[in-house]
Short mmCIF file of C-alpha atoms and ligand atoms in Angstrom, two decimals:
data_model
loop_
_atom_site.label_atom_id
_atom_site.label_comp_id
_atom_site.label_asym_id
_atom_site.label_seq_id
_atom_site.Cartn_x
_atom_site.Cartn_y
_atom_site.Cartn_z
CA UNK A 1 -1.80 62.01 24.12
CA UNK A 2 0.12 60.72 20.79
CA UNK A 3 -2.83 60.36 18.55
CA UNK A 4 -1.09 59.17 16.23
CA UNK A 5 -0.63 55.65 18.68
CA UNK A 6 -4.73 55.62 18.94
CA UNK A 7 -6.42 52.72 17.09
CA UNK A 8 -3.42 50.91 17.14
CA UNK A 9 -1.20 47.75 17.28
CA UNK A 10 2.32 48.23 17.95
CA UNK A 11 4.56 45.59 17.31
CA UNK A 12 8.07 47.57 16.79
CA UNK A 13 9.91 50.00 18.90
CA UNK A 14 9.55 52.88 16.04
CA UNK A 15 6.21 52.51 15.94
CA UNK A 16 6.05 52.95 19.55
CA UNK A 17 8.21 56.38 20.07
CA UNK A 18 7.11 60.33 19.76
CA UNK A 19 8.39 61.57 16.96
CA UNK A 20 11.88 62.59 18.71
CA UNK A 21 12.62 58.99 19.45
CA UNK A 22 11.90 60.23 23.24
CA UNK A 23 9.90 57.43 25.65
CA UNK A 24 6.58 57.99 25.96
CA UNK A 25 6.00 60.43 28.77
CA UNK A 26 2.22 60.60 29.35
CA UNK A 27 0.95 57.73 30.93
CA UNK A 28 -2.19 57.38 28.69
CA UNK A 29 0.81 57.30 25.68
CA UNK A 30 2.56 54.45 27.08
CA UNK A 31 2.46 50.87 25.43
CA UNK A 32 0.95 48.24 27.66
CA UNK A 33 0.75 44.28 26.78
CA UNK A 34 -2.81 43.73 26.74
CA UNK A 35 -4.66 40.38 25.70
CA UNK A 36 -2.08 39.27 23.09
CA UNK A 37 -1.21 42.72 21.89
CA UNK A 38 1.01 45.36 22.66
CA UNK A 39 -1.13 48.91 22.38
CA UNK A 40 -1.35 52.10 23.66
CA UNK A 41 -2.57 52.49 27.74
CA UNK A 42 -5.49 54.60 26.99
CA UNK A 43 -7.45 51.83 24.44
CA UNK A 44 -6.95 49.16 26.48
CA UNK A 45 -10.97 48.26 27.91
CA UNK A 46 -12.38 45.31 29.81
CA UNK A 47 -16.11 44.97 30.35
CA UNK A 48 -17.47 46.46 33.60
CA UNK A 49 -19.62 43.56 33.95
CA UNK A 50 -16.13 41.43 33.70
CA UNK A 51 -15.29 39.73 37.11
CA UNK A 52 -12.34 41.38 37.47
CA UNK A 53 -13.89 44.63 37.51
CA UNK A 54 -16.91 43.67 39.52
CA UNK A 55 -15.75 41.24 42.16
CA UNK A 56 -11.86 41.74 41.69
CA UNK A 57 -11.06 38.86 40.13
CA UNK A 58 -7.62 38.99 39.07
CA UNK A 59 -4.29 38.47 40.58
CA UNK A 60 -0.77 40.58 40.09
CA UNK A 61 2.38 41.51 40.23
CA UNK A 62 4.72 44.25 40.82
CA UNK A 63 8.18 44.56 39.30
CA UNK A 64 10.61 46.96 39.57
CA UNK A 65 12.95 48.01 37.09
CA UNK A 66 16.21 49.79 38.17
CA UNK A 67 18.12 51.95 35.20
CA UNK A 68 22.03 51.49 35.99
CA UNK A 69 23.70 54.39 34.19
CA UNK A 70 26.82 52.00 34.03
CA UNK A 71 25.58 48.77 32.28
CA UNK A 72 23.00 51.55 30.42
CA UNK A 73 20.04 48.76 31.61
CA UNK A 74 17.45 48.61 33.05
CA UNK A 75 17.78 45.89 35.41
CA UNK A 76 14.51 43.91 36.09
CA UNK A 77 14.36 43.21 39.88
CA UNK A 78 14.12 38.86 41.12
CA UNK A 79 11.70 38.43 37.93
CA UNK A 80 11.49 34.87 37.71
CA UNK A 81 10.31 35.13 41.67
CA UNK A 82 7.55 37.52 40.50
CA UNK A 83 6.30 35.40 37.56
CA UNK A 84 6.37 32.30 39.95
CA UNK A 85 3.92 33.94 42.56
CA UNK A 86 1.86 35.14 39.35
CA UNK A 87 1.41 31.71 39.09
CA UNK A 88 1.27 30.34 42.64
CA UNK A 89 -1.42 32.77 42.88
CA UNK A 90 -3.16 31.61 39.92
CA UNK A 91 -2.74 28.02 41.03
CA UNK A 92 -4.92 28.64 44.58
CA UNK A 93 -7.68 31.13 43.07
CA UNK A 94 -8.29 28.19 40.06
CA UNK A 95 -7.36 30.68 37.19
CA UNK A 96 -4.89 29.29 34.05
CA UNK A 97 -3.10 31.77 32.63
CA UNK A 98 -3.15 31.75 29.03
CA UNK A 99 0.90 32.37 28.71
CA UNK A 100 3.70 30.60 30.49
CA UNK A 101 6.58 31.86 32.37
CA UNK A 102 8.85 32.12 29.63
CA UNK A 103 6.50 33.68 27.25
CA UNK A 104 5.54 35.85 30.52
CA UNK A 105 8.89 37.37 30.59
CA UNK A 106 9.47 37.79 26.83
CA UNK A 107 6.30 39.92 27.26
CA UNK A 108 7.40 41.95 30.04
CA UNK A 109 10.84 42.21 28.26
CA UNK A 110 9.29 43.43 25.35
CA UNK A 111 6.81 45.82 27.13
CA UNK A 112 9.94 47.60 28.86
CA UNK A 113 11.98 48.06 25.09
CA UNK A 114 8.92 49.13 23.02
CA UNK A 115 8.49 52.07 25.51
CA UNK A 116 12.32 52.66 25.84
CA UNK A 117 12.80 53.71 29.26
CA UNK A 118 15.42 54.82 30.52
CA UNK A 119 14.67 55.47 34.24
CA UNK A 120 13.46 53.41 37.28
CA UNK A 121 10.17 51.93 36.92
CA UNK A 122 7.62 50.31 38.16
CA UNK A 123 5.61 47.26 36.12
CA UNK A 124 2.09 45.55 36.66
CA UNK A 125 1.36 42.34 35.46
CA UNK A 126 -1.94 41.39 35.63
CA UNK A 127 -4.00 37.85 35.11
CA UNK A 128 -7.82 38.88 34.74
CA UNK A 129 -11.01 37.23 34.32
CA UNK A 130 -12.23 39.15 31.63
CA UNK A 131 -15.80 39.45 29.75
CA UNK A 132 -19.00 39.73 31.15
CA UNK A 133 -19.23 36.93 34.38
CA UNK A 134 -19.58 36.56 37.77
CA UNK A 135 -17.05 35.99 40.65
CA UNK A 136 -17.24 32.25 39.89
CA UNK A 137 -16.31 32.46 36.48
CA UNK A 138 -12.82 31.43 35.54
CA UNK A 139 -12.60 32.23 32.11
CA UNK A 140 -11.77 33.92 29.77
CA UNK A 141 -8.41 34.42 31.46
CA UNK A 142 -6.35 37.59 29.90
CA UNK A 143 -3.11 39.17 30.67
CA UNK A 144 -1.87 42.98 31.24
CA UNK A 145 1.24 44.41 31.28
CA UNK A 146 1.81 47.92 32.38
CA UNK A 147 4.50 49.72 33.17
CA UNK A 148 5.42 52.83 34.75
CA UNK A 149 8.35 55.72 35.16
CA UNK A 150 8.77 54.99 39.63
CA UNK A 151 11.74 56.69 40.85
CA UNK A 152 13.85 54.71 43.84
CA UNK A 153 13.99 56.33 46.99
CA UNK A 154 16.92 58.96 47.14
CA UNK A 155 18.36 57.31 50.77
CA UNK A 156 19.81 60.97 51.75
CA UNK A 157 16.42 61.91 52.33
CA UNK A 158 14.64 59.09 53.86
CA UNK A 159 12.51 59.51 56.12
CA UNK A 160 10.55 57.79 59.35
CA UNK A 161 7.14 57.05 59.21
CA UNK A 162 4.34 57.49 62.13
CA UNK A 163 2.55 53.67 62.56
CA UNK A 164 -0.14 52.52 64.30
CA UNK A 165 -1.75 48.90 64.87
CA UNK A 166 -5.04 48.83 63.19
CA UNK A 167 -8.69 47.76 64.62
CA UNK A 168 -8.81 46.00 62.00
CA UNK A 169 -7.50 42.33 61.62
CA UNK A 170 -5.42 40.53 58.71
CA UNK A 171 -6.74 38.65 56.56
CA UNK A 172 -5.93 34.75 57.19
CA UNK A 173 -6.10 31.51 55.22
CA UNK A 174 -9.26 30.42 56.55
CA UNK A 175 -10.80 33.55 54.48
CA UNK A 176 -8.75 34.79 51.89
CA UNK A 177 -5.38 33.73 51.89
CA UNK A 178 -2.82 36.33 51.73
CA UNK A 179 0.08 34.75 49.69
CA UNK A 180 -2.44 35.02 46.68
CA UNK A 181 -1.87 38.63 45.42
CA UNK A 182 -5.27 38.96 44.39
CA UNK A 183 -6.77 42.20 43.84
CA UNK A 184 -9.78 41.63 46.03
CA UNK A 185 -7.66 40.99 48.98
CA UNK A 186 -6.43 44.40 48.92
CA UNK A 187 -9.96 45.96 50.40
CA UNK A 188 -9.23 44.70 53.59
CA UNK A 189 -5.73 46.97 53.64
CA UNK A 190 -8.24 49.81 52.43
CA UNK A 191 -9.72 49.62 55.99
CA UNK A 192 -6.98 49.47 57.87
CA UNK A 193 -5.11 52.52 55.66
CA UNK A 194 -8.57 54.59 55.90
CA UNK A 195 -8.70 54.40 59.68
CA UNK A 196 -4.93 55.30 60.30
CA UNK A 197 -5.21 58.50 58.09
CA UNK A 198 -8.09 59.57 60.00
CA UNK A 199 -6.59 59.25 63.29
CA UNK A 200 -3.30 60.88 61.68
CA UNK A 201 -1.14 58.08 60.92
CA UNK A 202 1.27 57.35 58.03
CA UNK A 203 1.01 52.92 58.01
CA UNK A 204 -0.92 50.59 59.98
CA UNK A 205 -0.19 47.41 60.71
CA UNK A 206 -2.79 44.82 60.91
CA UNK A 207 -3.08 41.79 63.25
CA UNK A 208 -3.46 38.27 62.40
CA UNK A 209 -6.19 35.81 63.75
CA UNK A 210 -4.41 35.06 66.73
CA UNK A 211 -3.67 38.36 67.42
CA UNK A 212 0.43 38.51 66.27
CA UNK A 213 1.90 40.80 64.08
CA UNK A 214 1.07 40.50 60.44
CA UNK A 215 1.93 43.10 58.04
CA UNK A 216 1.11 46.74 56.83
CA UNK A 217 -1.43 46.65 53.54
CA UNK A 218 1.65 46.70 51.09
CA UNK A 219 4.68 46.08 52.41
CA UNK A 220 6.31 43.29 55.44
CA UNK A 221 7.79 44.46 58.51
CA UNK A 222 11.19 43.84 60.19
CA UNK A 223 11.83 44.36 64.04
CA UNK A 224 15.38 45.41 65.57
CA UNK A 225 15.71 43.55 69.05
CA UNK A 226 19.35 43.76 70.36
CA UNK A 227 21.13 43.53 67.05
CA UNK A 228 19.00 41.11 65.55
CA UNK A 229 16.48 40.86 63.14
CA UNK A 230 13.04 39.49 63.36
CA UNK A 231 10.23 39.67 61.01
CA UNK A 232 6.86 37.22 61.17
CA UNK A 233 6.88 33.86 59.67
CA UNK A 234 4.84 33.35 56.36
CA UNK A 235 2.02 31.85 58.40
CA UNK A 236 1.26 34.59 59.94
CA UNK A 237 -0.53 35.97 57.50
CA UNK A 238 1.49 37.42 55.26
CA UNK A 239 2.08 37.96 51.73
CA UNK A 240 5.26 35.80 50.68
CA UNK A 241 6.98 39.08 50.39
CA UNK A 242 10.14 38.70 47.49
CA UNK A 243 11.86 41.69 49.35
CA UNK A 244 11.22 40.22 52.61
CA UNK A 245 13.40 36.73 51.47
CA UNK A 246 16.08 39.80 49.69
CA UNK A 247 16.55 41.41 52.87
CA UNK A 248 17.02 38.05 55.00
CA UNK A 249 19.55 36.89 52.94
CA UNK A 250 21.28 40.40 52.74
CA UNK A 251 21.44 40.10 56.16
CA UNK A 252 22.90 37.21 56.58
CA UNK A 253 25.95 38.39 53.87
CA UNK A 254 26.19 41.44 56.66
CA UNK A 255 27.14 39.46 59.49
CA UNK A 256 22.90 40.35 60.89
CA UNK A 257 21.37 36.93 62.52
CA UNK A 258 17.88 36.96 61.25
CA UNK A 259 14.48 35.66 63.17
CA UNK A 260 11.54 34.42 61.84
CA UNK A 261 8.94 34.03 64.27
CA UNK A 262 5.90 35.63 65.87
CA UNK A 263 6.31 39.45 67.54
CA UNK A 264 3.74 41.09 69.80
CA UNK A 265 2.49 43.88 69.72
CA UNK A 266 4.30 44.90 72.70
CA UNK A 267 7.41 43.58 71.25
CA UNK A 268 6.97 45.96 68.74
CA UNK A 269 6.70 49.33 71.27
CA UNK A 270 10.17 48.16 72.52
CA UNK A 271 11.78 47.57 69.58
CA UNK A 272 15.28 49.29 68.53
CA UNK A 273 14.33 49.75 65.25
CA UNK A 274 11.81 49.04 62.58
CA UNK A 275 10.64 49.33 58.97
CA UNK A 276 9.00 47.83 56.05
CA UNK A 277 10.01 46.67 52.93
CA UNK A 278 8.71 45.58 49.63
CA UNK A 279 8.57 45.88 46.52
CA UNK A 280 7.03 49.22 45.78
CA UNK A 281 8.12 50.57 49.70
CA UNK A 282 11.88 49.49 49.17
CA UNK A 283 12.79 49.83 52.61
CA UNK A 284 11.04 52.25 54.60
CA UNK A 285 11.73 52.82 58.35
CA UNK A 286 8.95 53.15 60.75
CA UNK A 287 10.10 55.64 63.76
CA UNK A 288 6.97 55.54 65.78
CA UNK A 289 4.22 53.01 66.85
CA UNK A 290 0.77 54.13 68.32
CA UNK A 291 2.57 57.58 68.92
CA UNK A 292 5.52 55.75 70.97
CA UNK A 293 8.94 56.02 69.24
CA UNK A 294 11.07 53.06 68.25
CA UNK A 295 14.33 52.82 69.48
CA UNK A 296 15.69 56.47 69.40
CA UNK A 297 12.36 57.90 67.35
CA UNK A 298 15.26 58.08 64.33
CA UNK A 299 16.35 55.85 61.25
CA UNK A 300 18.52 53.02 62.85
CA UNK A 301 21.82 52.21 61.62
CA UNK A 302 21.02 48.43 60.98
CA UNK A 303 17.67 49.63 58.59
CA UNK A 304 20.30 52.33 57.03
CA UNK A 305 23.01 49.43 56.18
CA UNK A 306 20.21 47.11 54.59
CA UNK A 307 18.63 50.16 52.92
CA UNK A 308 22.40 50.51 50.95
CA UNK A 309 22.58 46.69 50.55
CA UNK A 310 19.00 46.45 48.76
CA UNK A 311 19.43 49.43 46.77
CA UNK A 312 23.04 48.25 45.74
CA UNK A 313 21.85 45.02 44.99
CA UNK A 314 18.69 46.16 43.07
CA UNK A 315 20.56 48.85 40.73
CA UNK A 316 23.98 48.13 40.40
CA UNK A 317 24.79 45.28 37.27
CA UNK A 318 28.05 44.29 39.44
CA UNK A 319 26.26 44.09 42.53
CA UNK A 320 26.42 40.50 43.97
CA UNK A 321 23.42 37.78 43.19
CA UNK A 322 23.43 38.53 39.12
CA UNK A 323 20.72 36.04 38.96
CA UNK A 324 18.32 38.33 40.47
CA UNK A 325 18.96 41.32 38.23
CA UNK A 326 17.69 40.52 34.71
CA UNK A 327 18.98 43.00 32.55
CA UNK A 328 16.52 44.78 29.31
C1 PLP B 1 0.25 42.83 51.36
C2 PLP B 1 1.66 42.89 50.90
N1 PLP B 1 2.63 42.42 51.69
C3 PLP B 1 3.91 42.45 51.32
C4 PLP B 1 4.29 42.99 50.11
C5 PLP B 1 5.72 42.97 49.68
O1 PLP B 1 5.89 41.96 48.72
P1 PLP B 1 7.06 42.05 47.66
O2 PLP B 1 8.30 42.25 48.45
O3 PLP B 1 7.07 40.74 46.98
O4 PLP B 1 6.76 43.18 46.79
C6 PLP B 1 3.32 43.51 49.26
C7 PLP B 1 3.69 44.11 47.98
O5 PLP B 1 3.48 43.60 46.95
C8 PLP B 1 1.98 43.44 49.65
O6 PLP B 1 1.02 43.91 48.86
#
């Protein structure tokens, strides 16, 4: 750790570099936004008898960042999206976050320069009920920002994944809704990802209430069926996935009619090809189901084509759709 970041409140980029100008390389060094202050990761506390860490009360975003060598930028990914959810999210579980969108974004900004990356990364934002409280407490509301070095996926090396439909069911609105990214909601993926590792699976995918395809714990799934694309609607349990609405509308520019509606179970075994996609996952293609291969058993060539899309899209400054690249 840079001690010599301890006990302290950084408010310029100098002040936030080792002393060879480098980024700060070990996580606990890195600056994080954290209740109105930018300071190092490792001194930044909350309460264990807060509500976020007791009942996990708190609801989040990830962002990724995408360094283009060209432009020399890292290019935020559809942030304006991700701040809007933040609040949508905030909106249902009756929390008011203390900063607005704009402010939101000048944070995050300002959280990517102070640490000076210059790689792909990854960023959490975080709203929190903070202090000591219950899980019907709604204040004091406080904000994190944290990011981290997250490499894309090199596409020459991608590889299928081994699925399986879980025991356990989705989450639905009736219980906790699963367009609010809330932390809490997450424990219910636990099960589900718990269950597939110990019967020697790489993703499950849950059911919803009426027994449809949902999603996987972090990440949306799209279907191949005779050329076409087909994913579950939002009310089918879903999280409102930002990638999900990217890789529709990439589809569409490649000439790829898209479906949103509900898929069985069976409709999955029979599928051509598969993956899932989000914002941490990118695109990652699923090559077997409950030990029955999709399609060939190998990465499709419609996943392959959307794989270049998104990743062209996400990382490349010229790339078409400038307005979802915000560039730091
Ligand atoms: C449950 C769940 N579904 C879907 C997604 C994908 O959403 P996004 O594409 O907005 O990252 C995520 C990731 O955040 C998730 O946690």
């Amino acid at each position: 750790m840079n001690n010599a970041l301890t006990n302290a409140v950084v408010t310029t980029r100098s002040e936030a570099l080792g002393a060879d100008g480098s980024a700060a390389t070990d996580p606990t060094d890195r600056l994080i936004y954290f209740k109105g202050a930018f300071v190092p990761a490792c001194e930044a506390k909350v309460s264990v008898l807060s509500p976020t860490s007791q009942f996990g009360l708190n609801v989040f975003e990830g962002i990724r960042g995408y360094w283009s060598a060209d432009a020399l930028q890292l290019l935020l990914f559809r942030l304006p999206e991700h701040i809007e959810r933040l609040f949508q999210s905030c909106k249902i579980l009756g929390l008011k976050c203390p900063l607005g969108a704009e402010e939101l974004e000048e944070k995050i900004c300002k959280t990517i320069t102070l640490n000076r990356y210059q790689e792909d990364v990854a960023i959490r934002a975080t709203v929190f009920v903070d202090e000591e409280g219950s899980w019907s407490s709604s204040e004091p509301v406080q904000v994190f920002i944290a990011p981290m070095p997250r490499p894309r996926t090199n596409i020459a090396a991608i590889e299928g994944k081994s699925a399986c439909i879980s025991t356990w069911k989705r989450i639905d609105d009736r219980t906790l809704p699963p367009r609010v990214k809330c932390g809490a909601n997450y424990i219910n993926g636990r099960y589900a990802f718990l269950e597939a590792k110990r019967n020697g699976f790489e993703i499950p995918f849950l059911l919803d209430a009426s027994g449809k395809v949902s999603e996987s714990p972090g990440a949306c799934i799209f279907l191949v069926r005779n050329g076409e694309l087909v994913t579950p609607s939002i009310s089918n349990s879903i999280l409102e996935s930002i990638t999900r609405d990217t890789i529709l509308r990439l589809a569409l520019d490649l000439g790829i009619q898209v479906r949103e509606r509900d898929v069985d179970r069976s409709e999955f075994y029979i599928a051509d090809e598969a993956f899932v996609c989000g914002t941490a996952a990118e695109i990652g293609p699923i090559t077997s189901v409950d030990r029955l291969p999709i399609g060939r058993g190998k990465v499709g060539p419609i996943t392959t084509s959307l794989y270049e899309a998104y990743l062209n899209v996400v990382s490349n400054a010229n790339a078409p759709y400038p307005e979802w690249r915000t560039p730091v």
